[in-house]
Amino acid sequence: MDRFADRRFGQFGAESGPNALDPHMLHYRNELLFSPIFQQISPPAVRWIADGLGRILSRDIGSDQFSLHFSGDITGFGWRSILDRRDWKALADAARSSPRPDPVPVRMKSRSGAKRWGVVRMVLVGEPDEAPLWYGTIEDIDDRFDPDRQTLAEALAESRQHYRWSVELSPQVPWTAAPDGAIDEVGPRWLELTGMPPELARGRGWIASLHPDDVGRTLEVWAEKLVSGDPVDVDYRLRLLDGSYRWMRARASARKDAQGQILRWYGTLEDIHAQKVAQRELAESEERFRLAVQSARLGIWDFDATTGTRTWSPEFRQMLGLSATEPATSETALRIVHPEDRTRLAGMLDAVASGQMPPHFEATLRVHRADNGALRWIKSIGWTSSCEAGRPLRLIVTFQDVTEERNIEDRIRWAATHDPMTHMPNRALWQETLEVMTEQARRSGESFGLVLVDIDDLKRTNDMLGHDAGDALLCGFAQRFAASAPADAMIGRLGGDEFGMLAPSLADSAALVAWSTELLGGVRGPYVHNGRSLDCSVSIGGAVFGEHGDDAAELLKAADLALYASKSAGRGRLTLFHSPLRAEAQQRSSMIHMARQAIADDLVVPYYQPKVDLRTGRILGYEALLRWQHPRTGVHAPDSIAAAFDNAEIAVDLTEKMLANVVRDVRRWLHAGHDPGRVAINASAADFMQHDFAGYVLAHLARCGVQPQHFEVEVTETVFLGRGAEQVEQALHRLSAAGVRIALDDFGTGYASLSHLKQYPVDVLKIDRSFVRNIEQDAGDAVIVDAIGKLGGSLGMEVVAEGVETVGQVELLLARGCAIGQGYLLGRPQPWAQEVPSPKSIAG
């Protein structure tokens, strides 16, 4: 409409003539020409301006629908081409009858040649110093006029009502202003909106209704347009009747004379508050999105499927190391993507081009940054919007650099499947590989070898030299193990000192034995740590798939049994699985089961073997030996459950059962008036490690009312060598201080040094039966017995010889200064009896 107004007034404003300005005619003219309702929702129509002779000086088609039915230029007298001569006369008669005649019905020729009903409205308006002009519209009402339903008069009446309601319901306020910008008149809705009478709005009075923050900007725009004569388009907040403010849009165009001088301004005031609020909310939403994108370090790829335009956000370009001038093309993307991911990206780009992308998709690709070539992982998430027909309209993809996350995931994944010390695969990954190889071998009919390797005495290295030395030994062995492994081998660290290997090249027993022999020799070379040489030997167990097992669990069990056999046979050797190993394993399992049953059913029974003075035959005390009473098969020696003593938990439970029963028996002897002397109970390294052993023993003695002087604890030399040697020392000192005697059993057969006799509170040295057994035939054994006896005597310790079975042994022991013995000759182990055997019965 502004364009139309410029052309209209600029072209014909030079005409002049003394005419009065009729406000009513001007208002009607404004309704015809400036009503937004008319512009937006009226039927197909043409707005026009004509002179007094009926020549159309300017016209503007107000509806695209009008052009569908009519063609040709109606300016000048061209309008006659679409009207009958009868309609010309009707229009002329109407113009002569009144400056604002009633609407005139006409029949108009359409493009097709058919006639369509229309109505012409017009008003004659004169401005100061101008010739009067006709302002009017031609409205196509054919689609709303049904001759069978209504008369033409009724159609015109309905059209008038339609037009009146359109104008009255218009939310806009028409206004005019003088060339200097002073408001001349304003529509009636001004009063309804602001409560300000129109006469107060004239001139510059309307400015009082503007928001104070918008006054300066509005007047600046208005002043600029008054000089340039360009159309005005400015928005501001208008104070309403209730004191609130709403956003309004003021638009106006200037009518000019032939010289381009402004004659008058014609404008409208439109309520755009909802639009402004929506724009502000949209702007805030976009700002939040922008901040979210920045904070999340997201890049954006926007593809308009209609135009084929691709847009890459600055964040995305920075992510890829691309400059702002680099074209956003598929070729650019393919150039920087990792070669292994290029085919995948090309497929995605082809899908985009063909409109076959799914509504939502995700992908992670590798790219080499364009600026420095750095490899980065880029994660993309895309959304596709489509029209109702399903044709893609737009594709939005967000990108995030997830390189650090991927690196962290890789490190976590590596840590979950590898040993951090040796960097070898751990048991989980090795076991998974075993499962895969087993399945492949089962399908292909091929085979492979499985080897388990255990470092001998690693615990002793840890305990004697520290864990740093043990770790150095582990890593050194791992390097040699990996270097000696076949090229097709999968190796791993399965536990503390256990390693495993899977190798198709060791698919027969001969190859496995040959490789193991080579490894046994290769690992024996010294390992140096902090200038100290560390010795290493290994035990190996091997099995072959198909020959020793047909599934992963069975094969691993076979190799494990072979490894156990190597360790039991003296270590430092290879054992290839053979069937008897399975029977031995079943026997060990049976022993452990029986031991658990003996504990659970309280079947543990102490048997007492006397310690006798070899000179007088007097019983000095007893050693409590473990037996267990089977409900059907009777009494069993500890050998029947020997495997259970390798299980720390079971060993401790057996000791506790023995302790409870022995203390009970000693108390019963004492209550019966018999003194059994000192009764000894055996304790293992596991007893000292599981809990406060000394406190447990002393508390139990106190609860049962047995003095510690009646009690003795026997230990072997191995308890001094373990990781808890300091804990053992503290417990032994505490027991000794309370009156419990400490006996060192099997002296001379273990790894103890003489310093242990000074470090620990040992009261009794027990000579192992292996030295006593051959004392009559082996001079060497006799010398050892003599040395131990003299050593004990020099340190003030009691010396006891175990395994005394002949009178000759007694004589030799006495001759070498050992006066106390224990063995079958002196008394067999017996269960508790109320009467303590007398020395005479022992001598006899």
Short mmCIF file of C-alpha atoms in Angstrom, two decimals, residues 427 430-442 448-452 494 502 543-546 548-560 582:
data_model
loop_
_atom_site.label_atom_id
_atom_site.label_comp_id
_atom_site.label_asym_id
_atom_site.label_seq_id
_atom_site.Cartn_x
_atom_site.Cartn_y
_atom_site.Cartn_z
CA ARG A 427 42.54 -62.96 32.92
CA TRP A 430 42.73 -63.99 28.06
CA GLN A 431 39.72 -66.10 29.10
CA GLU A 432 37.57 -64.42 26.44
CA THR A 433 40.20 -65.23 23.83
CA LEU A 434 40.28 -68.83 25.05
CA GLU A 435 36.51 -69.08 24.52
CA VAL A 436 36.81 -67.69 20.98
CA MET A 437 39.73 -69.95 20.05
CA THR A 438 37.91 -72.98 21.44
CA GLU A 439 34.83 -72.24 19.34
CA GLN A 440 36.92 -71.65 16.22
CA ALA A 441 38.91 -74.84 16.77
CA ARG A 442 35.71 -76.82 17.30
CA PHE A 448 46.01 -75.28 19.93
CA GLY A 449 48.10 -75.58 23.05
CA LEU A 450 47.33 -74.03 26.44
CA VAL A 451 50.17 -73.35 28.88
CA LEU A 452 49.95 -72.11 32.47
CA LEU A 494 46.17 -64.40 34.99
CA LEU A 502 47.38 -69.89 23.97
CA ALA A 543 47.25 -79.16 27.81
CA VAL A 544 46.25 -79.52 24.14
CA PHE A 545 42.78 -78.85 22.79
CA GLY A 546 41.10 -81.99 21.55
CA HIS A 548 43.02 -83.09 26.85
CA GLY A 549 39.76 -81.18 26.63
CA ASP A 550 37.04 -80.23 24.13
CA ASP A 551 35.79 -77.00 25.70
CA ALA A 552 37.42 -73.98 27.31
CA ALA A 553 36.61 -74.87 30.92
CA GLU A 554 37.75 -78.47 30.58
CA LEU A 555 40.99 -77.52 28.82
CA LEU A 556 41.83 -74.82 31.37
CA LYS A 557 41.13 -77.24 34.20
CA ALA A 558 43.45 -79.81 32.63
CA ALA A 559 46.30 -77.31 32.40
CA ASP A 560 45.64 -76.15 35.95
CA ARG A 582 42.19 -85.73 37.34
#
